[in-house]
Amino acid sequence: MKIYIGADHNGFDMKAKLAEVLTKAGYTVIDEGDQKLQPDDDFPQFAERTIRAMQSSSDHDARGILICGSGQGMCMAANRFKGIRASLIWNTEEAHAARNDDDSNVLCLPARSISDAEAVQIAEAWLAAPFAGAARFKRRIHQLDQLG
């Protein structure tokens, strides 16, 4: 599975740690930036770059991980793209629910609220959780796809 990852300055260090751990776990991690710490950068550019790369992937199960200070900005930016179901997650229970119920394909993490170790645990739980595929969940996702 390919995982596209991006972060602004607030999530820069967490992104590097997470990318390292996921690569060692056997995932193909594509870093969509930033490549060096830029204290004045803006999250929308990294959200867009990551989502566009993910959407152009030949991997039908490609996923994205976006990190900023609160996770909110990245989540808002990602959810502007058709077919993206970005979830702001702060614990493993919510990570599982986002995948199980909503087939989340983008994980947004709040770098100011969680540690690197918690980010790894959350990402692992999110990546391991399957989509349940219940009829009500599929119906809701279809309704989301019809919005806008």
PDB file of N, CA and C in Angstrom, residues 10-108:
ATOM      1  N   ASN A  10       4.494  22.766  11.601  1.00  0.00           N
ATOM      2  CA  ASN A  10       4.090  22.214  12.893  1.00  0.00           C
ATOM      3  C   ASN A  10       4.182  20.685  12.939  1.00  0.00           C
ATOM      4  N   GLY A  11       3.981  20.049  11.813  1.00  0.00           N
ATOM      5  CA  GLY A  11       4.016  18.598  11.766  1.00  0.00           C
ATOM      6  C   GLY A  11       5.266  18.017  11.142  1.00  0.00           C
ATOM      7  N   PHE A  12       6.219  18.876  10.823  1.00  0.00           N
ATOM      8  CA  PHE A  12       7.420  18.456  10.093  1.00  0.00           C
ATOM      9  C   PHE A  12       8.166  17.313  10.786  1.00  0.00           C
ATOM     10  N   ASP A  13       8.470  17.453  12.065  1.00  0.00           N
ATOM     11  CA  ASP A  13       9.227  16.416  12.775  1.00  0.00           C
ATOM     12  C   ASP A  13       8.413  15.136  12.935  1.00  0.00           C
ATOM     13  N   MET A  14       7.122  15.275  13.226  1.00  0.00           N
ATOM     14  CA  MET A  14       6.260  14.108  13.372  1.00  0.00           C
ATOM     15  C   MET A  14       6.167  13.341  12.054  1.00  0.00           C
ATOM     16  N   LYS A  15       6.092  14.069  10.955  1.00  0.00           N
ATOM     17  CA  LYS A  15       6.028  13.446   9.630  1.00  0.00           C
ATOM     18  C   LYS A  15       7.265  12.594   9.384  1.00  0.00           C
ATOM     19  N   ALA A  16       8.426  13.124   9.701  1.00  0.00           N
ATOM     20  CA  ALA A  16       9.672  12.383   9.479  1.00  0.00           C
ATOM     21  C   ALA A  16       9.693  11.099  10.296  1.00  0.00           C
ATOM     22  N   LYS A  17       9.300  11.178  11.547  1.00  0.00           N
ATOM     23  CA  LYS A  17       9.272  10.001  12.417  1.00  0.00           C
ATOM     24  C   LYS A  17       8.270   8.973  11.905  1.00  0.00           C
ATOM     25  N   LEU A  18       7.089   9.429  11.566  1.00  0.00           N
ATOM     26  CA  LEU A  18       6.043   8.532  11.087  1.00  0.00           C
ATOM     27  C   LEU A  18       6.440   7.871   9.765  1.00  0.00           C
ATOM     28  N   ALA A  19       7.009   8.635   8.869  1.00  0.00           N
ATOM     29  CA  ALA A  19       7.453   8.079   7.583  1.00  0.00           C
ATOM     30  C   ALA A  19       8.506   7.000   7.798  1.00  0.00           C
ATOM     31  N   GLU A  20       9.420   7.236   8.718  1.00  0.00           N
ATOM     32  CA  GLU A  20      10.472   6.260   9.023  1.00  0.00           C
ATOM     33  C   GLU A  20       9.867   4.953   9.557  1.00  0.00           C
ATOM     34  N   VAL A  21       8.965   5.059  10.505  1.00  0.00           N
ATOM     35  CA  VAL A  21       8.345   3.876  11.113  1.00  0.00           C
ATOM     36  C   VAL A  21       7.514   3.103  10.078  1.00  0.00           C
ATOM     37  N   LEU A  22       6.736   3.818   9.280  1.00  0.00           N
ATOM     38  CA  LEU A  22       5.882   3.150   8.292  1.00  0.00           C
ATOM     39  C   LEU A  22       6.704   2.487   7.188  1.00  0.00           C
ATOM     40  N   THR A  23       7.797   3.112   6.801  1.00  0.00           N
ATOM     41  CA  THR A  23       8.687   2.512   5.805  1.00  0.00           C
ATOM     42  C   THR A  23       9.277   1.216   6.350  1.00  0.00           C
ATOM     43  N   LYS A  24       9.730   1.241   7.598  1.00  0.00           N
ATOM     44  CA  LYS A  24      10.276   0.023   8.226  1.00  0.00           C
ATOM     45  C   LYS A  24       9.225  -1.067   8.351  1.00  0.00           C
ATOM     46  N   ALA A  25       7.952  -0.681   8.449  1.00  0.00           N
ATOM     47  CA  ALA A  25       6.860  -1.647   8.558  1.00  0.00           C
ATOM     48  C   ALA A  25       6.468  -2.223   7.198  1.00  0.00           C
ATOM     49  N   GLY A  26       7.099  -1.724   6.126  1.00  0.00           N
ATOM     50  CA  GLY A  26       6.859  -2.284   4.803  1.00  0.00           C
ATOM     51  C   GLY A  26       5.952  -1.483   3.893  1.00  0.00           C
ATOM     52  N   TYR A  27       5.502  -0.333   4.340  1.00  0.00           N
ATOM     53  CA  TYR A  27       4.667   0.519   3.497  1.00  0.00           C
ATOM     54  C   TYR A  27       5.549   1.326   2.550  1.00  0.00           C
ATOM     55  N   THR A  28       5.011   1.653   1.390  1.00  0.00           N
ATOM     56  CA  THR A  28       5.672   2.568   0.472  1.00  0.00           C
ATOM     57  C   THR A  28       5.199   3.968   0.840  1.00  0.00           C
ATOM     58  N   VAL A  29       6.084   4.781   1.383  1.00  0.00           N
ATOM     59  CA  VAL A  29       5.739   6.118   1.854  1.00  0.00           C
ATOM     60  C   VAL A  29       6.294   7.141   0.875  1.00  0.00           C
ATOM     61  N   ILE A  30       5.399   7.978   0.366  1.00  0.00           N
ATOM     62  CA  ILE A  30       5.790   9.040  -0.548  1.00  0.00           C
ATOM     63  C   ILE A  30       5.624  10.370   0.184  1.00  0.00           C
ATOM     64  N   ASP A  31       6.740  11.051   0.410  1.00  0.00           N
ATOM     65  CA  ASP A  31       6.756  12.304   1.160  1.00  0.00           C
ATOM     66  C   ASP A  31       6.451  13.457   0.217  1.00  0.00           C
ATOM     67  N   GLU A  32       5.327  14.109   0.450  1.00  0.00           N
ATOM     68  CA  GLU A  32       4.908  15.237  -0.378  1.00  0.00           C
ATOM     69  C   GLU A  32       5.214  16.577   0.273  1.00  0.00           C
ATOM     70  N   GLY A  33       6.097  16.559   1.262  1.00  0.00           N
ATOM     71  CA  GLY A  33       6.632  17.811   1.771  1.00  0.00           C
ATOM     72  C   GLY A  33       6.115  18.232   3.124  1.00  0.00           C
ATOM     73  N   ASP A  34       6.754  19.189   3.552  1.00  0.00           N
ATOM     74  CA  ASP A  34       7.868  19.935   3.038  1.00  0.00           C
ATOM     75  C   ASP A  34       9.159  19.132   3.231  1.00  0.00           C
ATOM     76  N   GLN A  35      10.170  19.429   2.438  1.00  0.00           N
ATOM     77  CA  GLN A  35      11.425  18.697   2.505  1.00  0.00           C
ATOM     78  C   GLN A  35      12.410  19.284   3.515  1.00  0.00           C
ATOM     79  N   LYS A  36      12.190  20.525   3.897  1.00  0.00           N
ATOM     80  CA  LYS A  36      12.995  21.127   4.964  1.00  0.00           C
ATOM     81  C   LYS A  36      12.068  22.019   5.781  1.00  0.00           C
ATOM     82  N   LEU A  37      12.427  22.204   7.021  1.00  0.00           N
ATOM     83  CA  LEU A  37      11.599  22.983   7.933  1.00  0.00           C
ATOM     84  C   LEU A  37      11.550  24.438   7.501  1.00  0.00           C
ATOM     85  N   GLN A  38      10.359  24.921   7.232  1.00  0.00           N
ATOM     86  CA  GLN A  38      10.119  26.309   6.827  1.00  0.00           C
ATOM     87  C   GLN A  38       9.087  26.896   7.797  1.00  0.00           C
ATOM     88  N   PRO A  39       9.506  27.634   8.803  1.00  0.00           N
ATOM     89  CA  PRO A  39       8.586  28.133   9.834  1.00  0.00           C
ATOM     90  C   PRO A  39       7.414  28.969   9.317  1.00  0.00           C
ATOM     91  N   ASP A  40       7.531  29.519   8.122  1.00  0.00           N
ATOM     92  CA  ASP A  40       6.461  30.374   7.588  1.00  0.00           C
ATOM     93  C   ASP A  40       5.621  29.693   6.506  1.00  0.00           C
ATOM     94  N   ASP A  41       5.746  28.367   6.362  1.00  0.00           N
ATOM     95  CA  ASP A  41       4.968  27.707   5.316  1.00  0.00           C
ATOM     96  C   ASP A  41       3.487  27.627   5.698  1.00  0.00           C
ATOM     97  N   ASP A  42       2.656  27.246   4.747  1.00  0.00           N
ATOM     98  CA  ASP A  42       1.209  27.172   4.935  1.00  0.00           C
ATOM     99  C   ASP A  42       0.708  25.776   4.604  1.00  0.00           C
ATOM    100  N   PHE A  43      -0.186  25.262   5.435  1.00  0.00           N
ATOM    101  CA  PHE A  43      -0.652  23.889   5.283  1.00  0.00           C
ATOM    102  C   PHE A  43      -1.393  23.601   3.978  1.00  0.00           C
ATOM    103  N   PRO A  44      -2.166  24.531   3.382  1.00  0.00           N
ATOM    104  CA  PRO A  44      -2.936  24.145   2.197  1.00  0.00           C
ATOM    105  C   PRO A  44      -2.098  23.588   1.047  1.00  0.00           C
ATOM    106  N   GLN A  45      -0.895  24.119   0.857  1.00  0.00           N
ATOM    107  CA  GLN A  45      -0.071  23.634  -0.262  1.00  0.00           C
ATOM    108  C   GLN A  45       0.315  22.172  -0.082  1.00  0.00           C
ATOM    109  N   PHE A  46       0.542  21.750   1.155  1.00  0.00           N
ATOM    110  CA  PHE A  46       0.941  20.363   1.392  1.00  0.00           C
ATOM    111  C   PHE A  46      -0.260  19.428   1.362  1.00  0.00           C
ATOM    112  N   ALA A  47      -1.397  19.930   1.794  1.00  0.00           N
ATOM    113  CA  ALA A  47      -2.622  19.138   1.684  1.00  0.00           C
ATOM    114  C   ALA A  47      -2.932  18.891   0.212  1.00  0.00           C
ATOM    115  N   GLU A  48      -2.894  19.935  -0.591  1.00  0.00           N
ATOM    116  CA  GLU A  48      -3.197  19.785  -2.015  1.00  0.00           C
ATOM    117  C   GLU A  48      -2.192  18.857  -2.702  1.00  0.00           C
ATOM    118  N   ARG A  49      -0.925  19.073  -2.461  1.00  0.00           N
ATOM    119  CA  ARG A  49       0.112  18.255  -3.099  1.00  0.00           C
ATOM    120  C   ARG A  49      -0.073  16.782  -2.737  1.00  0.00           C
ATOM    121  N   THR A  50      -0.342  16.514  -1.479  1.00  0.00           N
ATOM    122  CA  THR A  50      -0.504  15.132  -1.006  1.00  0.00           C
ATOM    123  C   THR A  50      -1.750  14.488  -1.600  1.00  0.00           C
ATOM    124  N   ILE A  51      -2.870  15.196  -1.584  1.00  0.00           N
ATOM    125  CA  ILE A  51      -4.121  14.639  -2.095  1.00  0.00           C
ATOM    126  C   ILE A  51      -4.043  14.418  -3.598  1.00  0.00           C
ATOM    127  N   ARG A  52      -3.497  15.360  -4.325  1.00  0.00           N
ATOM    128  CA  ARG A  52      -3.395  15.182  -5.789  1.00  0.00           C
ATOM    129  C   ARG A  52      -2.496  14.000  -6.135  1.00  0.00           C
ATOM    130  N   ALA A  53      -1.406  13.827  -5.433  1.00  0.00           N
ATOM    131  CA  ALA A  53      -0.527  12.682  -5.680  1.00  0.00           C
ATOM    132  C   ALA A  53      -1.243  11.379  -5.332  1.00  0.00           C
ATOM    133  N   MET A  54      -1.938  11.371  -4.234  1.00  0.00           N
ATOM    134  CA  MET A  54      -2.691  10.187  -3.820  1.00  0.00           C
ATOM    135  C   MET A  54      -3.753   9.828  -4.855  1.00  0.00           C
ATOM    136  N   GLN A  55      -4.488  10.830  -5.324  1.00  0.00           N
ATOM    137  CA  GLN A  55      -5.549  10.576  -6.287  1.00  0.00           C
ATOM    138  C   GLN A  55      -5.028  10.135  -7.647  1.00  0.00           C
ATOM    139  N   SER A  56      -3.802  10.495  -7.974  1.00  0.00           N
ATOM    140  CA  SER A  56      -3.243  10.093  -9.268  1.00  0.00           C
ATOM    141  C   SER A  56      -2.505   8.755  -9.186  1.00  0.00           C
ATOM    142  N   SER A  57      -2.477   8.167  -8.020  1.00  0.00           N
ATOM    143  CA  SER A  57      -1.777   6.904  -7.821  1.00  0.00           C
ATOM    144  C   SER A  57      -2.488   5.755  -8.532  1.00  0.00           C
ATOM    145  N   SER A  58      -1.715   4.808  -9.010  1.00  0.00           N
ATOM    146  CA  SER A  58      -2.289   3.593  -9.595  1.00  0.00           C
ATOM    147  C   SER A  58      -2.704   2.597  -8.513  1.00  0.00           C
ATOM    148  N   ASP A  59      -2.305   2.846  -7.284  1.00  0.00           N
ATOM    149  CA  ASP A  59      -2.677   2.000  -6.155  1.00  0.00           C
ATOM    150  C   ASP A  59      -4.119   2.331  -5.765  1.00  0.00           C
ATOM    151  N   HIS A  60      -5.025   1.388  -5.962  1.00  0.00           N
ATOM    152  CA  HIS A  60      -6.450   1.647  -5.690  1.00  0.00           C
ATOM    153  C   HIS A  60      -6.731   1.853  -4.201  1.00  0.00           C
ATOM    154  N   ASP A  61      -5.804   1.458  -3.339  1.00  0.00           N
ATOM    155  CA  ASP A  61      -5.988   1.609  -1.896  1.00  0.00           C
ATOM    156  C   ASP A  61      -4.996   2.616  -1.315  1.00  0.00           C
ATOM    157  N   ALA A  62      -4.545   3.566  -2.124  1.00  0.00           N
ATOM    158  CA  ALA A  62      -3.608   4.580  -1.628  1.00  0.00           C
ATOM    159  C   ALA A  62      -4.279   5.372  -0.520  1.00  0.00           C
ATOM    160  N   ARG A  63      -3.471   5.756   0.447  1.00  0.00           N
ATOM    161  CA  ARG A  63      -3.979   6.533   1.578  1.00  0.00           C
ATOM    162  C   ARG A  63      -3.100   7.754   1.784  1.00  0.00           C
ATOM    163  N   GLY A  64      -3.636   8.725   2.507  1.00  0.00           N
ATOM    164  CA  GLY A  64      -2.894   9.930   2.810  1.00  0.00           C
ATOM    165  C   GLY A  64      -2.831  10.172   4.307  1.00  0.00           C
ATOM    166  N   ILE A  65      -1.742  10.780   4.730  1.00  0.00           N
ATOM    167  CA  ILE A  65      -1.586  11.235   6.108  1.00  0.00           C
ATOM    168  C   ILE A  65      -1.124  12.681   6.055  1.00  0.00           C
ATOM    169  N   LEU A  66      -1.864  13.545   6.748  1.00  0.00           N
ATOM    170  CA  LEU A  66      -1.565  14.977   6.771  1.00  0.00           C
ATOM    171  C   LEU A  66      -1.413  15.426   8.213  1.00  0.00           C
ATOM    172  N   ILE A  67      -0.408  16.262   8.462  1.00  0.00           N
ATOM    173  CA  ILE A  67      -0.121  16.690   9.820  1.00  0.00           C
ATOM    174  C   ILE A  67       0.085  18.207   9.852  1.00  0.00           C
ATOM    175  N   CYS A  68      -0.622  18.846  10.782  1.00  0.00           N
ATOM    176  CA  CYS A  68      -0.394  20.262  11.074  1.00  0.00           C
ATOM    177  C   CYS A  68      -0.580  20.442  12.576  1.00  0.00           C
ATOM    178  N   GLY A  69      -0.547  21.655  13.051  1.00  0.00           N
ATOM    179  CA  GLY A  69      -0.621  21.887  14.489  1.00  0.00           C
ATOM    180  C   GLY A  69      -1.855  21.299  15.145  1.00  0.00           C
ATOM    181  N   SER A  70      -3.024  21.643  14.641  1.00  0.00           N
ATOM    182  CA  SER A  70      -4.273  21.151  15.220  1.00  0.00           C
ATOM    183  C   SER A  70      -4.853  19.986  14.443  1.00  0.00           C
ATOM    184  N   GLY A  71      -4.400  19.780  13.223  1.00  0.00           N
ATOM    185  CA  GLY A  71      -4.985  18.778  12.339  1.00  0.00           C
ATOM    186  C   GLY A  71      -6.214  19.292  11.620  1.00  0.00           C
ATOM    187  N   GLN A  72      -6.818  20.344  12.152  1.00  0.00           N
ATOM    188  CA  GLN A  72      -8.061  20.879  11.589  1.00  0.00           C
ATOM    189  C   GLN A  72      -7.859  21.458  10.185  1.00  0.00           C
ATOM    190  N   GLY A  73      -6.835  22.270  10.023  1.00  0.00           N
ATOM    191  CA  GLY A  73      -6.606  22.906   8.727  1.00  0.00           C
ATOM    192  C   GLY A  73      -6.387  21.881   7.630  1.00  0.00           C
ATOM    193  N   MET A  74      -5.546  20.899   7.901  1.00  0.00           N
ATOM    194  CA  MET A  74      -5.298  19.846   6.914  1.00  0.00           C
ATOM    195  C   MET A  74      -6.584  19.088   6.592  1.00  0.00           C
ATOM    196  N   CYS A  75      -7.372  18.809   7.612  1.00  0.00           N
ATOM    197  CA  CYS A  75      -8.617  18.074   7.413  1.00  0.00           C
ATOM    198  C   CYS A  75      -9.585  18.875   6.545  1.00  0.00           C
ATOM    199  N   MET A  76      -9.708  20.159   6.843  1.00  0.00           N
ATOM    200  CA  MET A  76     -10.591  21.016   6.040  1.00  0.00           C
ATOM    201  C   MET A  76     -10.125  21.083   4.589  1.00  0.00           C
ATOM    202  N   ALA A  77      -8.827  21.235   4.400  1.00  0.00           N
ATOM    203  CA  ALA A  77      -8.284  21.327   3.041  1.00  0.00           C
ATOM    204  C   ALA A  77      -8.498  20.018   2.280  1.00  0.00           C
ATOM    205  N   ALA A  78      -8.194  18.911   2.904  1.00  0.00           N
ATOM    206  CA  ALA A  78      -8.310  17.612   2.234  1.00  0.00           C
ATOM    207  C   ALA A  78      -9.746  17.303   1.835  1.00  0.00           C
ATOM    208  N   ASN A  79     -10.689  17.635   2.695  1.00  0.00           N
ATOM    209  CA  ASN A  79     -12.087  17.304   2.430  1.00  0.00           C
ATOM    210  C   ASN A  79     -12.718  18.162   1.337  1.00  0.00           C
ATOM    211  N   ARG A  80     -11.980  19.097   0.804  1.00  0.00           N
ATOM    212  CA  ARG A  80     -12.477  19.868  -0.340  1.00  0.00           C
ATOM    213  C   ARG A  80     -12.358  19.085  -1.649  1.00  0.00           C
ATOM    214  N   PHE A  81     -11.617  17.983  -1.630  1.00  0.00           N
ATOM    215  CA  PHE A  81     -11.394  17.193  -2.830  1.00  0.00           C
ATOM    216  C   PHE A  81     -12.399  16.054  -2.918  1.00  0.00           C
ATOM    217  N   LYS A  82     -12.986  15.887  -4.092  1.00  0.00           N
ATOM    218  CA  LYS A  82     -13.971  14.832  -4.339  1.00  0.00           C
ATOM    219  C   LYS A  82     -13.362  13.468  -4.026  1.00  0.00           C
ATOM    220  N   GLY A  83     -14.129  12.658  -3.343  1.00  0.00           N
ATOM    221  CA  GLY A  83     -13.698  11.299  -3.036  1.00  0.00           C
ATOM    222  C   GLY A  83     -12.806  11.165  -1.817  1.00  0.00           C
ATOM    223  N   ILE A  84     -12.494  12.285  -1.188  1.00  0.00           N
ATOM    224  CA  ILE A  84     -11.630  12.241  -0.010  1.00  0.00           C
ATOM    225  C   ILE A  84     -12.508  12.238   1.242  1.00  0.00           C
ATOM    226  N   ARG A  85     -12.157  11.332   2.130  1.00  0.00           N
ATOM    227  CA  ARG A  85     -12.828  11.238   3.420  1.00  0.00           C
ATOM    228  C   ARG A  85     -11.739  11.349   4.491  1.00  0.00           C
ATOM    229  N   ALA A  86     -11.363  12.599   4.752  1.00  0.00           N
ATOM    230  CA  ALA A  86     -10.299  12.878   5.719  1.00  0.00           C
ATOM    231  C   ALA A  86     -10.886  12.936   7.118  1.00  0.00           C
ATOM    232  N   SER A  87     -10.165  12.353   8.049  1.00  0.00           N
ATOM    233  CA  SER A  87     -10.607  12.284   9.444  1.00  0.00           C
ATOM    234  C   SER A  87      -9.528  12.833  10.362  1.00  0.00           C
ATOM    235  N   LEU A  88      -9.924  13.739  11.232  1.00  0.00           N
ATOM    236  CA  LEU A  88      -9.030  14.256  12.260  1.00  0.00           C
ATOM    237  C   LEU A  88      -9.086  13.275  13.428  1.00  0.00           C
ATOM    238  N   ILE A  89      -7.950  12.671  13.737  1.00  0.00           N
ATOM    239  CA  ILE A  89      -7.911  11.583  14.724  1.00  0.00           C
ATOM    240  C   ILE A  89      -6.911  11.906  15.819  1.00  0.00           C
ATOM    241  N   TRP A  90      -7.280  11.583  17.052  1.00  0.00           N
ATOM    242  CA  TRP A  90      -6.426  11.841  18.213  1.00  0.00           C
ATOM    243  C   TRP A  90      -6.239  10.622  19.094  1.00  0.00           C
ATOM    244  N   ASN A  91      -6.878   9.481  18.758  1.00  0.00           N
ATOM    245  CA  ASN A  91      -6.638   8.254  19.522  1.00  0.00           C
ATOM    246  C   ASN A  91      -6.942   7.028  18.650  1.00  0.00           C
ATOM    247  N   THR A  92      -6.542   5.861  19.121  1.00  0.00           N
ATOM    248  CA  THR A  92      -6.676   4.648  18.309  1.00  0.00           C
ATOM    249  C   THR A  92      -8.127   4.218  18.126  1.00  0.00           C
ATOM    250  N   GLU A  93      -8.971   4.506  19.099  1.00  0.00           N
ATOM    251  CA  GLU A  93     -10.384   4.143  18.963  1.00  0.00           C
ATOM    252  C   GLU A  93     -11.040   4.894  17.810  1.00  0.00           C
ATOM    253  N   GLU A  94     -10.757   6.189  17.737  1.00  0.00           N
ATOM    254  CA  GLU A  94     -11.311   6.993  16.644  1.00  0.00           C
ATOM    255  C   GLU A  94     -10.699   6.590  15.299  1.00  0.00           C
ATOM    256  N   ALA A  95      -9.431   6.191  15.316  1.00  0.00           N
ATOM    257  CA  ALA A  95      -8.779   5.728  14.089  1.00  0.00           C
ATOM    258  C   ALA A  95      -9.506   4.515  13.535  1.00  0.00           C
ATOM    259  N   HIS A  96      -9.810   3.573  14.403  1.00  0.00           N
ATOM    260  CA  HIS A  96     -10.525   2.363  13.987  1.00  0.00           C
ATOM    261  C   HIS A  96     -11.922   2.714  13.472  1.00  0.00           C
ATOM    262  N   ALA A  97     -12.637   3.557  14.193  1.00  0.00           N
ATOM    263  CA  ALA A  97     -13.993   3.935  13.792  1.00  0.00           C
ATOM    264  C   ALA A  97     -14.011   4.663  12.450  1.00  0.00           C
ATOM    265  N   ALA A  98     -13.027   5.528  12.220  1.00  0.00           N
ATOM    266  CA  ALA A  98     -12.974   6.279  10.961  1.00  0.00           C
ATOM    267  C   ALA A  98     -12.828   5.345   9.769  1.00  0.00           C
ATOM    268  N   ARG A  99     -12.048   4.300   9.928  1.00  0.00           N
ATOM    269  CA  ARG A  99     -11.884   3.322   8.847  1.00  0.00           C
ATOM    270  C   ARG A  99     -13.087   2.378   8.781  1.00  0.00           C
ATOM    271  N   ASN A 100     -13.489   1.832   9.901  1.00  0.00           N
ATOM    272  CA  ASN A 100     -14.552   0.839   9.961  1.00  0.00           C
ATOM    273  C   ASN A 100     -15.882   1.385   9.438  1.00  0.00           C
ATOM    274  N   ASP A 101     -16.247   2.568   9.902  1.00  0.00           N
ATOM    275  CA  ASP A 101     -17.562   3.128   9.583  1.00  0.00           C
ATOM    276  C   ASP A 101     -17.569   4.002   8.336  1.00  0.00           C
ATOM    277  N   ASP A 102     -16.510   4.787   8.151  1.00  0.00           N
ATOM    278  CA  ASP A 102     -16.523   5.825   7.119  1.00  0.00           C
ATOM    279  C   ASP A 102     -15.535   5.609   5.983  1.00  0.00           C
ATOM    280  N   ASP A 103     -14.801   4.511   6.016  1.00  0.00           N
ATOM    281  CA  ASP A 103     -13.806   4.204   4.986  1.00  0.00           C
ATOM    282  C   ASP A 103     -12.871   5.390   4.753  1.00  0.00           C
ATOM    283  N   SER A 104     -12.428   6.005   5.857  1.00  0.00           N
ATOM    284  CA  SER A 104     -11.522   7.143   5.792  1.00  0.00           C
ATOM    285  C   SER A 104     -10.300   6.788   4.954  1.00  0.00           C
ATOM    286  N   ASN A 105      -9.940   7.689   4.034  1.00  0.00           N
ATOM    287  CA  ASN A 105      -8.761   7.440   3.204  1.00  0.00           C
ATOM    288  C   ASN A 105      -7.643   8.463   3.448  1.00  0.00           C
ATOM    289  N   VAL A 106      -7.901   9.425   4.330  1.00  0.00           N
ATOM    290  CA  VAL A 106      -6.872  10.388   4.722  1.00  0.00           C
ATOM    291  C   VAL A 106      -6.936  10.569   6.234  1.00  0.00           C
ATOM    292  N   LEU A 107      -5.803  10.391   6.872  1.00  0.00           N
ATOM    293  CA  LEU A 107      -5.660  10.562   8.310  1.00  0.00           C
ATOM    294  C   LEU A 107      -5.032  11.924   8.573  1.00  0.00           C
ATOM    295  N   CYS A 108      -5.689  12.738   9.401  1.00  0.00           N
ATOM    296  CA  CYS A 108      -5.145  14.046   9.784  1.00  0.00           C
ATOM    297  C   CYS A 108      -4.788  13.987  11.259  1.00  0.00           C
TER     298      CYS A 108
END
